[in-house]
């Protein structure tokens, strides 16, 4: 369980002190409005989209662990996501139990709603369980600085705590990742208990992706704010290196989406191949614009350009 009740405040850009001119008069520092304008992050280019960090991922002061790791992420890019996947093996990669009665067609509306944020290790535990059970869900990202979804969590459950699961088919609403995982296996895993390793491993390696990814998928991006009329749809599985990067972007932009888990052995794999012509993930569909792509760099560029407020 991760308690994050107060959005992190990002330090504003301080103007550089002007040098003393030859004349006795001193230059005036830039106005506060100008400083704020300079501090805004720009939408990332296609080549640098997966390494765009800015101040949205630091979360703390300059001496924090995440701030120290940010340069590492810029240098290694997707490599840190791949290492994160290795750290969490074998969880969240394949379907661990028969799921024929758990999900309908890939185009059906899921009954599960998950309020979470990508960098949270306890939310990750729940997403791993959903991959293992071949479950789809409506995901409502709740990054620090959230303008919409964190308020929804407080209204639904009474407190700002993550993850929060709502199961519309049973009327169940619950916090606590361990309780949620047990519930999902009991309800959708033919009554089985979850593997002990899935629950216990979070203590030892659950924070590895958060640290290696330097807090990506934790904080609302500065220029986020465009709200789509229809939810986006993402074919993914939890431990895929490239899908992780796309989910981080969706979280930082606070974009709700339908998560179609297609781990190894998924009942939705054939549907993915019909739609995309491939079984590779990630694959993003945006019904609002007609955009579809299985290239994570193109997806990132599209998301930040389409759903960012212009400076």
XYZ file of C-alpha atoms in Angstrom:
311
model
C 0.000 0.000 0.000
C 1.305 3.422 -0.852
C -0.102 6.514 0.876
C 0.377 9.654 -1.198
C -2.006 12.265 0.055
C -0.236 15.434 -1.039
C 0.818 16.142 -4.613
C 4.498 16.955 -4.899
C 5.359 20.590 -5.603
C 7.872 21.128 -8.344
C 10.471 23.842 -7.792
C 9.996 26.765 -10.107
C 12.796 27.882 -12.390
C 14.829 30.596 -10.704
C 16.196 33.324 -12.982
C 19.979 33.489 -13.185
C 21.293 36.521 -11.230
C 22.331 39.215 -13.737
C 25.994 40.110 -14.011
C 27.064 43.505 -12.806
C 27.263 45.864 -15.804
C 29.905 48.501 -16.273
C 27.339 51.178 -15.595
C 26.110 51.539 -11.987
C 22.576 50.523 -12.974
C 21.727 46.808 -12.560
C 19.777 44.729 -15.012
C 16.314 43.738 -13.822
C 15.677 39.997 -13.291
C 13.096 38.306 -15.529
C 9.514 38.553 -14.363
C 7.892 35.668 -12.487
C 5.577 35.001 -15.422
C 8.583 34.741 -17.740
C 10.329 32.350 -15.342
C 7.284 30.100 -15.218
C 7.118 30.111 -19.006
C 10.745 29.029 -19.228
C 10.125 26.291 -16.682
C 7.494 24.539 -18.752
C 8.523 21.301 -20.414
C 8.108 20.949 -24.158
C 6.442 17.948 -25.818
C 9.168 15.359 -26.466
C 10.344 14.561 -29.969
C 9.957 11.068 -31.372
C 13.583 10.217 -30.723
C 13.639 11.524 -27.178
C 10.093 10.761 -26.062
C 11.023 7.808 -23.894
C 13.656 9.855 -22.039
C 11.679 13.073 -21.478
C 11.898 13.615 -17.737
C 11.862 17.343 -16.907
C 10.678 18.204 -13.429
C 7.696 15.865 -13.539
C 9.625 12.806 -12.426
C 11.886 14.156 -9.725
C 9.207 14.501 -7.106
C 11.633 15.859 -4.527
C 14.702 17.982 -4.026
C 17.860 17.883 -6.066
C 19.517 15.469 -3.660
C 16.797 12.834 -3.794
C 17.435 9.333 -5.111
C 15.092 9.844 -8.062
C 16.738 13.136 -9.024
C 20.116 11.408 -8.922
C 18.857 8.641 -11.193
C 17.290 10.943 -13.805
C 20.571 11.374 -15.755
C 20.904 7.576 -15.786
C 17.502 7.230 -17.444
C 18.359 9.852 -20.054
C 21.471 7.905 -21.015
C 20.009 4.409 -21.019
C 16.425 5.033 -22.141
C 14.571 1.775 -22.731
C 17.446 -0.201 -21.181
C 16.239 0.659 -17.688
C 12.786 -0.617 -18.568
C 14.293 -3.891 -19.767
C 16.252 -4.269 -16.530
C 13.047 -3.535 -14.612
C 11.339 -6.377 -16.454
C 14.141 -8.755 -15.535
C 13.822 -7.749 -11.891
C 10.116 -8.654 -11.858
C 10.299 -11.963 -13.746
C 8.311 -14.154 -13.945
C 5.381 -12.045 -12.760
C 3.144 -10.192 -15.187
C 4.372 -11.908 -18.334
C 2.011 -14.784 -19.029
C -1.388 -16.170 -18.117
C -1.015 -18.460 -15.114
C -4.503 -19.943 -15.035
C -7.318 -20.802 -17.419
C -9.257 -17.630 -18.093
C -11.855 -18.731 -20.630
C -14.734 -17.530 -18.437
C -12.994 -14.387 -17.199
C -13.099 -12.118 -20.205
C -15.295 -11.577 -23.218
C -14.158 -10.336 -26.612
C -11.366 -7.769 -26.620
C -13.849 -5.086 -27.639
C -16.142 -5.673 -24.639
C -16.319 -3.158 -21.808
C -14.445 -4.382 -18.706
C -16.253 -4.450 -15.373
C -13.067 -3.796 -13.402
C -11.923 -0.247 -12.704
C -8.428 0.341 -11.354
C -7.285 3.641 -9.877
C -3.507 3.629 -9.678
C -0.290 5.171 -10.923
C 2.391 3.392 -12.913
C 5.360 3.941 -10.576
C 3.603 2.570 -7.476
C 4.986 -0.918 -6.616
C 1.724 -1.942 -4.949
C -0.271 -0.913 -8.012
C 2.237 -2.913 -10.054
C 1.428 -5.982 -7.966
C -2.253 -5.684 -8.926
C -1.465 -5.150 -12.612
C 0.766 -8.238 -12.556
C -2.111 -10.260 -11.101
C -4.402 -8.987 -13.854
C -1.932 -10.175 -16.486
C -1.681 -13.563 -14.774
C -5.480 -13.846 -14.795
C -5.903 -12.448 -18.334
C -8.166 -9.679 -17.044
C -9.017 -6.423 -18.772
C -9.738 -3.238 -16.833
C -10.546 0.420 -17.150
C -7.484 2.217 -15.787
C -7.710 5.690 -14.270
C -4.163 6.983 -13.759
C -3.721 9.022 -10.575
C -0.320 10.747 -10.774
C 0.857 13.259 -8.207
C -0.722 16.583 -9.097
C -3.771 14.803 -10.518
C -6.531 17.168 -11.597
C -9.323 14.608 -11.874
C -8.811 11.016 -10.816
C -7.464 11.464 -7.275
C -10.567 13.410 -6.396
C -12.649 10.534 -7.799
C -10.769 8.103 -5.533
C -11.626 10.161 -2.448
C -15.280 10.287 -3.456
C -15.456 6.542 -4.123
C -13.426 5.162 -1.224
C -13.212 8.028 1.233
C -9.429 8.397 1.166
C -6.581 9.040 -1.242
C -4.857 5.666 -1.241
C -3.647 3.462 -4.073
C -4.442 1.120 -5.629
C -8.229 1.229 -5.496
C -10.259 -1.452 -7.274
C -13.929 -1.191 -8.224
C -15.638 -4.306 -9.577
C -18.930 -3.223 -11.137
C -20.047 -6.822 -11.635
C -19.979 -7.641 -7.911
C -20.261 -4.208 -6.303
C -16.912 -4.664 -4.553
C -14.725 -1.639 -3.808
C -11.426 -2.168 -2.021
C -8.034 -0.752 -1.180
C -4.883 -2.727 -0.197
C -2.999 -4.465 -3.006
C -2.741 -7.784 -1.161
C -6.488 -7.881 -0.572
C -7.151 -6.934 -4.191
C -4.869 -9.678 -5.550
C -6.488 -12.282 -3.306
C -9.936 -11.111 -4.393
C -9.059 -11.264 -8.102
C -7.711 -14.806 -7.857
C -10.677 -15.912 -5.765
C -13.230 -14.310 -8.082
C -11.587 -14.813 -11.490
C -9.025 -17.560 -10.927
C -11.405 -20.442 -10.221
C -11.006 -19.907 -6.489
C -7.246 -20.391 -6.521
C -4.936 -18.623 -4.111
C -2.377 -16.311 -5.725
C 1.227 -17.532 -5.885
C 3.031 -16.548 -2.709
C 5.903 -15.208 -4.768
C 3.656 -12.696 -6.492
C 2.781 -11.110 -3.159
C 6.091 -11.520 -1.344
C 8.347 -10.442 -4.202
C 6.961 -6.898 -4.090
C 8.880 -6.321 -0.854
C 12.205 -7.242 -2.438
C 11.992 -6.195 -6.097
C 8.769 -4.206 -6.374
C 10.616 -0.890 -6.044
C 13.258 -1.746 -8.657
C 11.256 -0.471 -11.672
C 10.342 2.696 -9.768
C 13.971 3.466 -9.004
C 15.440 2.409 -12.339
C 12.811 4.366 -14.230
C 13.586 7.418 -12.092
C 9.983 7.866 -11.045
C 8.457 7.850 -14.523
C 4.710 7.351 -14.290
C 4.561 9.067 -10.912
C 3.853 12.766 -11.505
C 1.489 14.718 -13.753
C 3.244 16.276 -16.728
C 3.327 20.078 -16.734
C 1.320 20.524 -19.910
C -1.139 17.671 -19.389
C -4.793 18.573 -19.369
C -6.554 17.609 -22.595
C -9.344 15.149 -21.736
C -10.395 12.687 -24.473
C -14.094 12.070 -25.052
C -13.533 8.313 -25.355
C -11.081 6.193 -23.405
C -7.994 5.056 -25.261
C -7.362 1.313 -25.604
C -3.986 -0.300 -24.913
C -2.978 -3.879 -25.621
C -0.198 -4.631 -23.189
C 1.079 -6.960 -20.538
C 2.576 -5.778 -17.296
C 6.188 -6.856 -17.655
C 6.747 -5.778 -21.257
C 9.565 -3.213 -21.460
C 8.044 -1.109 -24.242
C 4.468 -1.273 -22.964
C 5.719 0.010 -19.594
C 7.016 3.183 -21.237
C 3.674 3.814 -22.935
C 1.784 3.260 -19.664
C 4.099 5.761 -17.971
C 3.135 8.370 -20.564
C -0.578 7.641 -20.166
C -0.180 8.094 -16.417
C 1.785 11.345 -16.683
C -0.899 12.726 -19.016
C -3.668 11.376 -16.725
C -5.382 9.688 -19.675
C -7.946 7.005 -18.794
C -7.708 3.902 -20.938
C -8.964 0.369 -21.371
C -6.156 -2.042 -20.563
C -6.301 -5.246 -22.588
C -3.794 -7.622 -21.002
C -2.340 -10.010 -23.574
C 0.373 -11.942 -21.797
C 1.635 -15.250 -23.146
C -1.344 -17.609 -23.453
C -3.943 -14.815 -23.412
C -7.400 -15.486 -24.821
C -7.234 -12.033 -26.446
C -4.113 -12.704 -28.510
C -6.086 -13.634 -31.635
C -8.112 -10.427 -31.343
C -4.893 -8.415 -31.149
C -3.568 -10.096 -34.279
C -6.796 -9.382 -36.167
C -6.674 -5.724 -35.187
C -2.969 -5.039 -35.602
C -1.709 -7.823 -37.839
C 0.754 -8.812 -35.155
C 0.930 -10.235 -31.652
C 3.420 -7.604 -30.505
C 2.716 -5.093 -27.742
C 2.214 -2.306 -27.019
C -0.590 -1.505 -29.423
C -2.583 1.692 -28.862
C -5.963 2.581 -30.338
C -7.463 6.058 -30.023
C -11.054 6.113 -31.244
C -11.128 9.899 -30.777
C -8.786 10.461 -33.716
C -8.484 7.088 -35.431
C -4.829 6.753 -34.423
C -3.472 3.200 -34.150
C 0.116 2.113 -33.729
C 2.334 -0.624 -32.378
C 5.499 1.515 -32.428
C 6.145 2.780 -28.918
C 8.091 5.824 -30.104
C 5.282 6.888 -32.424
C 2.792 6.288 -29.619
C 4.736 8.493 -27.209
C 5.126 11.288 -29.727
C 1.415 11.124 -30.564
C 0.263 11.136 -26.935
C 2.339 14.111 -25.853
C 1.408 16.124 -28.928
C -2.287 15.235 -28.973
C -3.017 15.504 -25.258
C -0.812 18.358 -24.114
C -1.970 21.896 -23.540
C 0.022 24.232 -25.783
C 2.477 26.459 -23.949
